[in-house]
Amino acid sequence: MMRFVVATQNMDKLEEMDRLLRPIGIEPVTLSMAGVDFSDVEETGSTFEENASIKARAAFERSGKPSIGDDSGLAVDALDGAPGIYSARYAGPDATDLDRIHKLLDNMKGVPEDKRTARFVCSISCVLDKDTEIIVTGTCEGSIAYEPKGEGGFGYDPVFLLPDGRSFAQLTDGQKDAVSHRGEAMKLLKQRLSKYFNDKK
């Protein structure tokens, strides 16, 4: 089992990545589990791809191990793509998931159902060595609910509706992995990693 450092302290995110990477022989660990100080790394990119790359490169430089950085968020058409790359900071630096959801719903007041389209986006950068970086992006199309639905998930999951009317927070882990933006990006990453390792044999 190879150990990859994931540039996150979010255990929900690590758990998702663990489910998706372990089957191909990769054990993801958080920054703190790898003993990496990341406190001074700033996400200064203007896109999900740039921020993912900043995180992965910094984790690789500091740990010396293959590293993964991901940047994901919610892009709402009626809000001109907001909250976008600012999804985690949408309601301020110390806001909770609920605070962010409430701000989003407040900003969506009066928006009719057919204009509530949105998508989750996830870009993942994987730095394997100083010369090799893989970047992939997955998306999941949906819409914004009028109120939270479901008890599972995290972040904006309770207000993100799939075309069948279920929110991300109403899905099992397996159901979410099969359709989510991160699941899609991880499938693409797995394909690229498998090719990379096969080519090196």
PDB file of C-alpha atoms in Angstrom:
ATOM      1  CA  MET A   1       0.000   0.000   0.000  1.00  0.00           C
ATOM      2  CA  MET A   2       1.526   3.311  -1.121  1.00  0.00           C
ATOM      3  CA  ARG A   3       1.014   6.323   1.120  1.00  0.00           C
ATOM      4  CA  PHE A   4      -0.102   9.584  -0.486  1.00  0.00           C
ATOM      5  CA  VAL A   5      -0.353  12.845   1.459  1.00  0.00           C
ATOM      6  CA  VAL A   6      -3.671  14.627   0.956  1.00  0.00           C
ATOM      7  CA  ALA A   7      -3.473  18.395   1.459  1.00  0.00           C
ATOM      8  CA  THR A   8      -6.417  18.575   3.851  1.00  0.00           C
ATOM      9  CA  GLN A   9      -7.355  18.327   7.521  1.00  0.00           C
ATOM     10  CA  ASN A  10     -10.974  17.570   6.580  1.00  0.00           C
ATOM     11  CA  MET A  11     -11.684  14.014   7.762  1.00  0.00           C
ATOM     12  CA  ASP A  12     -14.882  13.816   5.685  1.00  0.00           C
ATOM     13  CA  LYS A  13     -12.848  14.514   2.560  1.00  0.00           C
ATOM     14  CA  LEU A  14     -10.142  12.039   3.611  1.00  0.00           C
ATOM     15  CA  GLU A  15     -12.758   9.335   4.195  1.00  0.00           C
ATOM     16  CA  GLU A  16     -14.189   9.914   0.704  1.00  0.00           C
ATOM     17  CA  MET A  17     -10.730   9.710  -0.867  1.00  0.00           C
ATOM     18  CA  ASP A  18      -9.870   6.621   1.160  1.00  0.00           C
ATOM     19  CA  ARG A  19     -12.914   4.771  -0.214  1.00  0.00           C
ATOM     20  CA  LEU A  20     -11.918   5.682  -3.756  1.00  0.00           C
ATOM     21  CA  LEU A  21      -8.118   5.232  -3.606  1.00  0.00           C
ATOM     22  CA  ARG A  22      -7.651   2.176  -1.381  1.00  0.00           C
ATOM     23  CA  PRO A  23      -8.902  -0.241  -4.082  1.00  0.00           C
ATOM     24  CA  ILE A  24      -5.906   0.727  -6.260  1.00  0.00           C
ATOM     25  CA  GLY A  25      -3.387   0.302  -3.447  1.00  0.00           C
ATOM     26  CA  ILE A  26      -3.113   3.884  -2.197  1.00  0.00           C
ATOM     27  CA  GLU A  27      -3.550   4.879   1.450  1.00  0.00           C
ATOM     28  CA  PRO A  28      -4.309   8.606   1.759  1.00  0.00           C
ATOM     29  CA  VAL A  29      -3.213  10.416   4.940  1.00  0.00           C
ATOM     30  CA  THR A  30      -3.876  13.968   6.101  1.00  0.00           C
ATOM     31  CA  LEU A  31      -1.245  16.662   6.529  1.00  0.00           C
ATOM     32  CA  SER A  32      -1.127  16.214  10.293  1.00  0.00           C
ATOM     33  CA  MET A  33      -0.873  12.414   9.971  1.00  0.00           C
ATOM     34  CA  ALA A  34       2.169  13.011   7.733  1.00  0.00           C
ATOM     35  CA  GLY A  35       3.618  15.615  10.115  1.00  0.00           C
ATOM     36  CA  VAL A  36       3.351  18.419   7.549  1.00  0.00           C
ATOM     37  CA  ASP A  37       2.839  22.040   8.618  1.00  0.00           C
ATOM     38  CA  PHE A  38       0.595  23.737   6.059  1.00  0.00           C
ATOM     39  CA  SER A  39      -0.456  26.807   8.032  1.00  0.00           C
ATOM     40  CA  ASP A  40       1.275  29.306   5.757  1.00  0.00           C
ATOM     41  CA  VAL A  41       0.032  27.917   2.419  1.00  0.00           C
ATOM     42  CA  GLU A  42      -2.454  30.279   0.759  1.00  0.00           C
ATOM     43  CA  GLU A  43      -4.894  29.385  -1.988  1.00  0.00           C
ATOM     44  CA  THR A  44      -4.117  32.279  -4.309  1.00  0.00           C
ATOM     45  CA  GLY A  45      -5.362  30.693  -7.539  1.00  0.00           C
ATOM     46  CA  SER A  46      -8.280  32.043  -9.544  1.00  0.00           C
ATOM     47  CA  THR A  47      -9.575  28.579 -10.559  1.00  0.00           C
ATOM     48  CA  PHE A  48     -10.235  25.244  -8.866  1.00  0.00           C
ATOM     49  CA  GLU A  49      -7.349  23.734 -10.889  1.00  0.00           C
ATOM     50  CA  GLU A  50      -4.840  26.361  -9.770  1.00  0.00           C
ATOM     51  CA  ASN A  51      -5.760  26.011  -6.085  1.00  0.00           C
ATOM     52  CA  ALA A  52      -5.588  22.208  -6.256  1.00  0.00           C
ATOM     53  CA  SER A  53      -2.114  22.457  -7.800  1.00  0.00           C
ATOM     54  CA  ILE A  54      -0.891  24.952  -5.180  1.00  0.00           C
ATOM     55  CA  LYS A  55      -1.936  22.584  -2.383  1.00  0.00           C
ATOM     56  CA  ALA A  56      -0.541  19.413  -3.977  1.00  0.00           C
ATOM     57  CA  ARG A  57       2.808  20.995  -4.849  1.00  0.00           C
ATOM     58  CA  ALA A  58       3.231  22.433  -1.345  1.00  0.00           C
ATOM     59  CA  ALA A  59       2.377  19.086   0.274  1.00  0.00           C
ATOM     60  CA  PHE A  60       4.858  17.290  -2.005  1.00  0.00           C
ATOM     61  CA  GLU A  61       7.651  19.780  -1.314  1.00  0.00           C
ATOM     62  CA  ARG A  62       7.138  19.502   2.444  1.00  0.00           C
ATOM     63  CA  SER A  63       6.574  15.761   2.748  1.00  0.00           C
ATOM     64  CA  GLY A  64       8.690  14.361  -0.087  1.00  0.00           C
ATOM     65  CA  LYS A  65       5.839  11.920  -0.763  1.00  0.00           C
ATOM     66  CA  PRO A  66       3.317  11.736  -3.622  1.00  0.00           C
ATOM     67  CA  SER A  67       0.682  14.307  -2.748  1.00  0.00           C
ATOM     68  CA  ILE A  68      -2.878  15.142  -3.666  1.00  0.00           C
ATOM     69  CA  GLY A  69      -4.548  18.529  -3.476  1.00  0.00           C
ATOM     70  CA  ASP A  70      -8.156  19.078  -4.308  1.00  0.00           C
ATOM     71  CA  ASP A  71     -10.241  22.188  -4.595  1.00  0.00           C
ATOM     72  CA  SER A  72     -13.952  21.870  -4.886  1.00  0.00           C
ATOM     73  CA  GLY A  73     -17.002  24.014  -4.594  1.00  0.00           C
ATOM     74  CA  LEU A  74     -20.466  24.902  -5.698  1.00  0.00           C
ATOM     75  CA  ALA A  75     -21.129  27.069  -8.750  1.00  0.00           C
ATOM     76  CA  VAL A  76     -24.650  28.534  -8.936  1.00  0.00           C
ATOM     77  CA  ASP A  77     -25.768  29.964 -12.268  1.00  0.00           C
ATOM     78  CA  ALA A  78     -28.158  32.547 -10.790  1.00  0.00           C
ATOM     79  CA  LEU A  79     -25.267  33.890  -8.681  1.00  0.00           C
ATOM     80  CA  ASP A  80     -22.876  34.162 -11.645  1.00  0.00           C
ATOM     81  CA  GLY A  81     -20.952  31.070 -10.536  1.00  0.00           C
ATOM     82  CA  ALA A  82     -20.707  31.994  -6.843  1.00  0.00           C
ATOM     83  CA  PRO A  83     -19.710  30.826  -4.322  1.00  0.00           C
ATOM     84  CA  GLY A  84     -17.239  29.015  -6.620  1.00  0.00           C
ATOM     85  CA  ILE A  85     -13.645  28.885  -5.343  1.00  0.00           C
ATOM     86  CA  TYR A  86     -14.826  30.756  -2.236  1.00  0.00           C
ATOM     87  CA  SER A  87     -17.335  28.027  -1.271  1.00  0.00           C
ATOM     88  CA  ALA A  88     -15.608  27.200   2.032  1.00  0.00           C
ATOM     89  CA  ARG A  89     -15.251  30.905   2.952  1.00  0.00           C
ATOM     90  CA  TYR A  90     -18.618  32.052   1.603  1.00  0.00           C
ATOM     91  CA  ALA A  91     -20.040  33.128   4.982  1.00  0.00           C
ATOM     92  CA  GLY A  92     -16.753  34.180   6.594  1.00  0.00           C
ATOM     93  CA  PRO A  93     -13.661  32.405   7.953  1.00  0.00           C
ATOM     94  CA  ASP A  94     -15.268  30.867  11.039  1.00  0.00           C
ATOM     95  CA  ALA A  95     -18.655  30.003   9.530  1.00  0.00           C
ATOM     96  CA  THR A  96     -20.236  26.558   9.878  1.00  0.00           C
ATOM     97  CA  ASP A  97     -21.742  24.488   7.071  1.00  0.00           C
ATOM     98  CA  LEU A  98     -25.155  25.689   8.262  1.00  0.00           C
ATOM     99  CA  ASP A  99     -24.058  29.342   8.100  1.00  0.00           C
ATOM    100  CA  ARG A 100     -22.942  28.873   4.505  1.00  0.00           C
ATOM    101  CA  ILE A 101     -26.186  27.115   3.557  1.00  0.00           C
ATOM    102  CA  HIS A 102     -28.281  29.878   5.125  1.00  0.00           C
ATOM    103  CA  LYS A 103     -26.330  32.581   3.265  1.00  0.00           C
ATOM    104  CA  LEU A 104     -26.757  30.691  -0.014  1.00  0.00           C
ATOM    105  CA  LEU A 105     -30.509  30.238   0.477  1.00  0.00           C
ATOM    106  CA  ASP A 106     -30.880  33.905   1.457  1.00  0.00           C
ATOM    107  CA  ASN A 107     -29.106  34.930  -1.752  1.00  0.00           C
ATOM    108  CA  MET A 108     -31.376  32.598  -3.749  1.00  0.00           C
ATOM    109  CA  LYS A 109     -34.636  34.042  -2.398  1.00  0.00           C
ATOM    110  CA  GLY A 110     -37.070  34.732  -5.214  1.00  0.00           C
ATOM    111  CA  VAL A 111     -35.139  32.676  -7.769  1.00  0.00           C
ATOM    112  CA  PRO A 112     -37.647  30.381  -9.542  1.00  0.00           C
ATOM    113  CA  GLU A 113     -37.114  26.639  -9.786  1.00  0.00           C
ATOM    114  CA  ASP A 114     -36.033  26.666 -13.437  1.00  0.00           C
ATOM    115  CA  LYS A 115     -33.310  29.227 -12.688  1.00  0.00           C
ATOM    116  CA  ARG A 116     -31.806  27.389  -9.694  1.00  0.00           C
ATOM    117  CA  THR A 117     -29.354  25.320 -11.748  1.00  0.00           C
ATOM    118  CA  ALA A 118     -25.934  24.657 -10.233  1.00  0.00           C
ATOM    119  CA  ARG A 119     -23.049  22.260 -10.312  1.00  0.00           C
ATOM    120  CA  PHE A 120     -20.479  20.907  -7.936  1.00  0.00           C
ATOM    121  CA  VAL A 121     -16.930  21.073  -9.314  1.00  0.00           C
ATOM    122  CA  CYS A 122     -13.867  19.208  -8.056  1.00  0.00           C
ATOM    123  CA  SER A 123     -10.356  19.610  -9.411  1.00  0.00           C
ATOM    124  CA  ILE A 124      -7.651  17.260  -8.164  1.00  0.00           C
ATOM    125  CA  SER A 125      -3.916  17.662  -8.595  1.00  0.00           C
ATOM    126  CA  CYS A 126      -1.629  14.711  -7.906  1.00  0.00           C
ATOM    127  CA  VAL A 127       2.103  15.427  -7.749  1.00  0.00           C
ATOM    128  CA  LEU A 128       3.950  12.130  -8.097  1.00  0.00           C
ATOM    129  CA  ASP A 129       7.482  13.479  -8.391  1.00  0.00           C
ATOM    130  CA  LYS A 130       9.169  16.783  -9.191  1.00  0.00           C
ATOM    131  CA  ASP A 131       8.468  16.330 -12.905  1.00  0.00           C
ATOM    132  CA  THR A 132       5.031  14.688 -12.872  1.00  0.00           C
ATOM    133  CA  GLU A 133       1.705  16.324 -12.029  1.00  0.00           C
ATOM    134  CA  ILE A 134      -1.722  14.991 -12.991  1.00  0.00           C
ATOM    135  CA  ILE A 135      -4.703  17.398 -12.933  1.00  0.00           C
ATOM    136  CA  VAL A 136      -8.283  16.229 -13.444  1.00  0.00           C
ATOM    137  CA  THR A 137     -11.683  17.883 -12.987  1.00  0.00           C
ATOM    138  CA  GLY A 138     -15.082  16.320 -12.324  1.00  0.00           C
ATOM    139  CA  THR A 139     -18.499  17.986 -12.242  1.00  0.00           C
ATOM    140  CA  CYS A 140     -21.992  17.051 -11.122  1.00  0.00           C
ATOM    141  CA  GLU A 141     -25.001  18.954 -12.456  1.00  0.00           C
ATOM    142  CA  GLY A 142     -28.006  19.703 -10.263  1.00  0.00           C
ATOM    143  CA  SER A 143     -30.000  22.520  -8.701  1.00  0.00           C
ATOM    144  CA  ILE A 144     -30.422  24.363  -5.414  1.00  0.00           C
ATOM    145  CA  ALA A 145     -33.240  23.304  -3.093  1.00  0.00           C
ATOM    146  CA  TYR A 146     -35.490  25.774  -1.262  1.00  0.00           C
ATOM    147  CA  GLU A 147     -34.561  24.184   2.065  1.00  0.00           C
ATOM    148  CA  PRO A 148     -32.099  21.548   3.334  1.00  0.00           C
ATOM    149  CA  LYS A 149     -33.001  17.881   2.790  1.00  0.00           C
ATOM    150  CA  GLY A 150     -31.313  14.851   4.370  1.00  0.00           C
ATOM    151  CA  GLU A 151     -29.035  14.117   7.290  1.00  0.00           C
ATOM    152  CA  GLY A 152     -25.869  12.864   5.574  1.00  0.00           C
ATOM    153  CA  GLY A 153     -23.007  14.435   3.715  1.00  0.00           C
ATOM    154  CA  PHE A 154     -21.298  17.712   4.551  1.00  0.00           C
ATOM    155  CA  GLY A 155     -20.891  21.233   3.192  1.00  0.00           C
ATOM    156  CA  TYR A 156     -23.660  22.207   0.774  1.00  0.00           C
ATOM    157  CA  ASP A 157     -24.880  18.601   0.323  1.00  0.00           C
ATOM    158  CA  PRO A 158     -28.313  19.167   1.961  1.00  0.00           C
ATOM    159  CA  VAL A 159     -29.298  21.853  -0.578  1.00  0.00           C
ATOM    160  CA  PHE A 160     -27.800  20.348  -3.743  1.00  0.00           C
ATOM    161  CA  LEU A 161     -30.454  18.408  -5.644  1.00  0.00           C
ATOM    162  CA  LEU A 162     -29.845  15.801  -8.316  1.00  0.00           C
ATOM    163  CA  PRO A 163     -32.251  15.677 -11.286  1.00  0.00           C
ATOM    164  CA  ASP A 164     -34.242  12.918  -9.513  1.00  0.00           C
ATOM    165  CA  GLY A 165     -34.995  15.292  -6.606  1.00  0.00           C
ATOM    166  CA  ARG A 166     -32.734  13.699  -3.992  1.00  0.00           C
ATOM    167  CA  SER A 167     -30.174  15.859  -2.245  1.00  0.00           C
ATOM    168  CA  PHE A 168     -26.567  14.756  -1.824  1.00  0.00           C
ATOM    169  CA  ALA A 169     -27.313  14.506   1.908  1.00  0.00           C
ATOM    170  CA  GLN A 170     -29.939  11.811   1.200  1.00  0.00           C
ATOM    171  CA  LEU A 171     -27.510   9.481  -0.587  1.00  0.00           C
ATOM    172  CA  THR A 172     -25.496   6.612   0.858  1.00  0.00           C
ATOM    173  CA  ASP A 173     -21.718   6.885   0.580  1.00  0.00           C
ATOM    174  CA  GLY A 174     -21.727   4.500  -2.377  1.00  0.00           C
ATOM    175  CA  GLN A 175     -24.516   6.357  -4.167  1.00  0.00           C
ATOM    176  CA  LYS A 176     -22.717   9.665  -3.694  1.00  0.00           C
ATOM    177  CA  ASP A 177     -19.358   8.331  -4.891  1.00  0.00           C
ATOM    178  CA  ALA A 178     -21.047   7.042  -8.071  1.00  0.00           C
ATOM    179  CA  VAL A 179     -22.388  10.460  -9.145  1.00  0.00           C
ATOM    180  CA  SER A 180     -20.483  13.165  -7.266  1.00  0.00           C
ATOM    181  CA  HIS A 181     -17.999  15.670  -8.649  1.00  0.00           C
ATOM    182  CA  ARG A 182     -15.270  14.224  -6.428  1.00  0.00           C
ATOM    183  CA  GLY A 183     -16.220  10.683  -7.431  1.00  0.00           C
ATOM    184  CA  GLU A 184     -15.962  11.678 -11.096  1.00  0.00           C
ATOM    185  CA  ALA A 185     -12.606  13.409 -10.584  1.00  0.00           C
ATOM    186  CA  MET A 186     -11.287  10.437  -8.588  1.00  0.00           C
ATOM    187  CA  LYS A 187     -12.311   8.019 -11.364  1.00  0.00           C
ATOM    188  CA  LEU A 188     -10.332  10.124 -13.836  1.00  0.00           C
ATOM    189  CA  LEU A 189      -7.381  10.267 -11.422  1.00  0.00           C
ATOM    190  CA  LYS A 190      -7.466   6.492 -10.908  1.00  0.00           C
ATOM    191  CA  GLN A 191      -7.348   5.964 -14.684  1.00  0.00           C
ATOM    192  CA  ARG A 192      -4.376   8.314 -15.029  1.00  0.00           C
ATOM    193  CA  LEU A 193      -2.547   6.772 -12.043  1.00  0.00           C
ATOM    194  CA  SER A 194      -3.110   3.237 -13.327  1.00  0.00           C
ATOM    195  CA  LYS A 195      -1.631   4.260 -16.696  1.00  0.00           C
ATOM    196  CA  TYR A 196       1.310   5.972 -14.974  1.00  0.00           C
ATOM    197  CA  PHE A 197       2.155   2.913 -12.868  1.00  0.00           C
ATOM    198  CA  ASN A 198       1.703   0.524 -15.813  1.00  0.00           C
ATOM    199  CA  ASP A 199       3.980   2.651 -17.990  1.00  0.00           C
ATOM    200  CA  LYS A 200       6.686   2.516 -15.306  1.00  0.00           C
ATOM    201  CA  LYS A 201       6.659  -1.304 -15.126  1.00  0.00           C
TER     202      LYS A 201
END
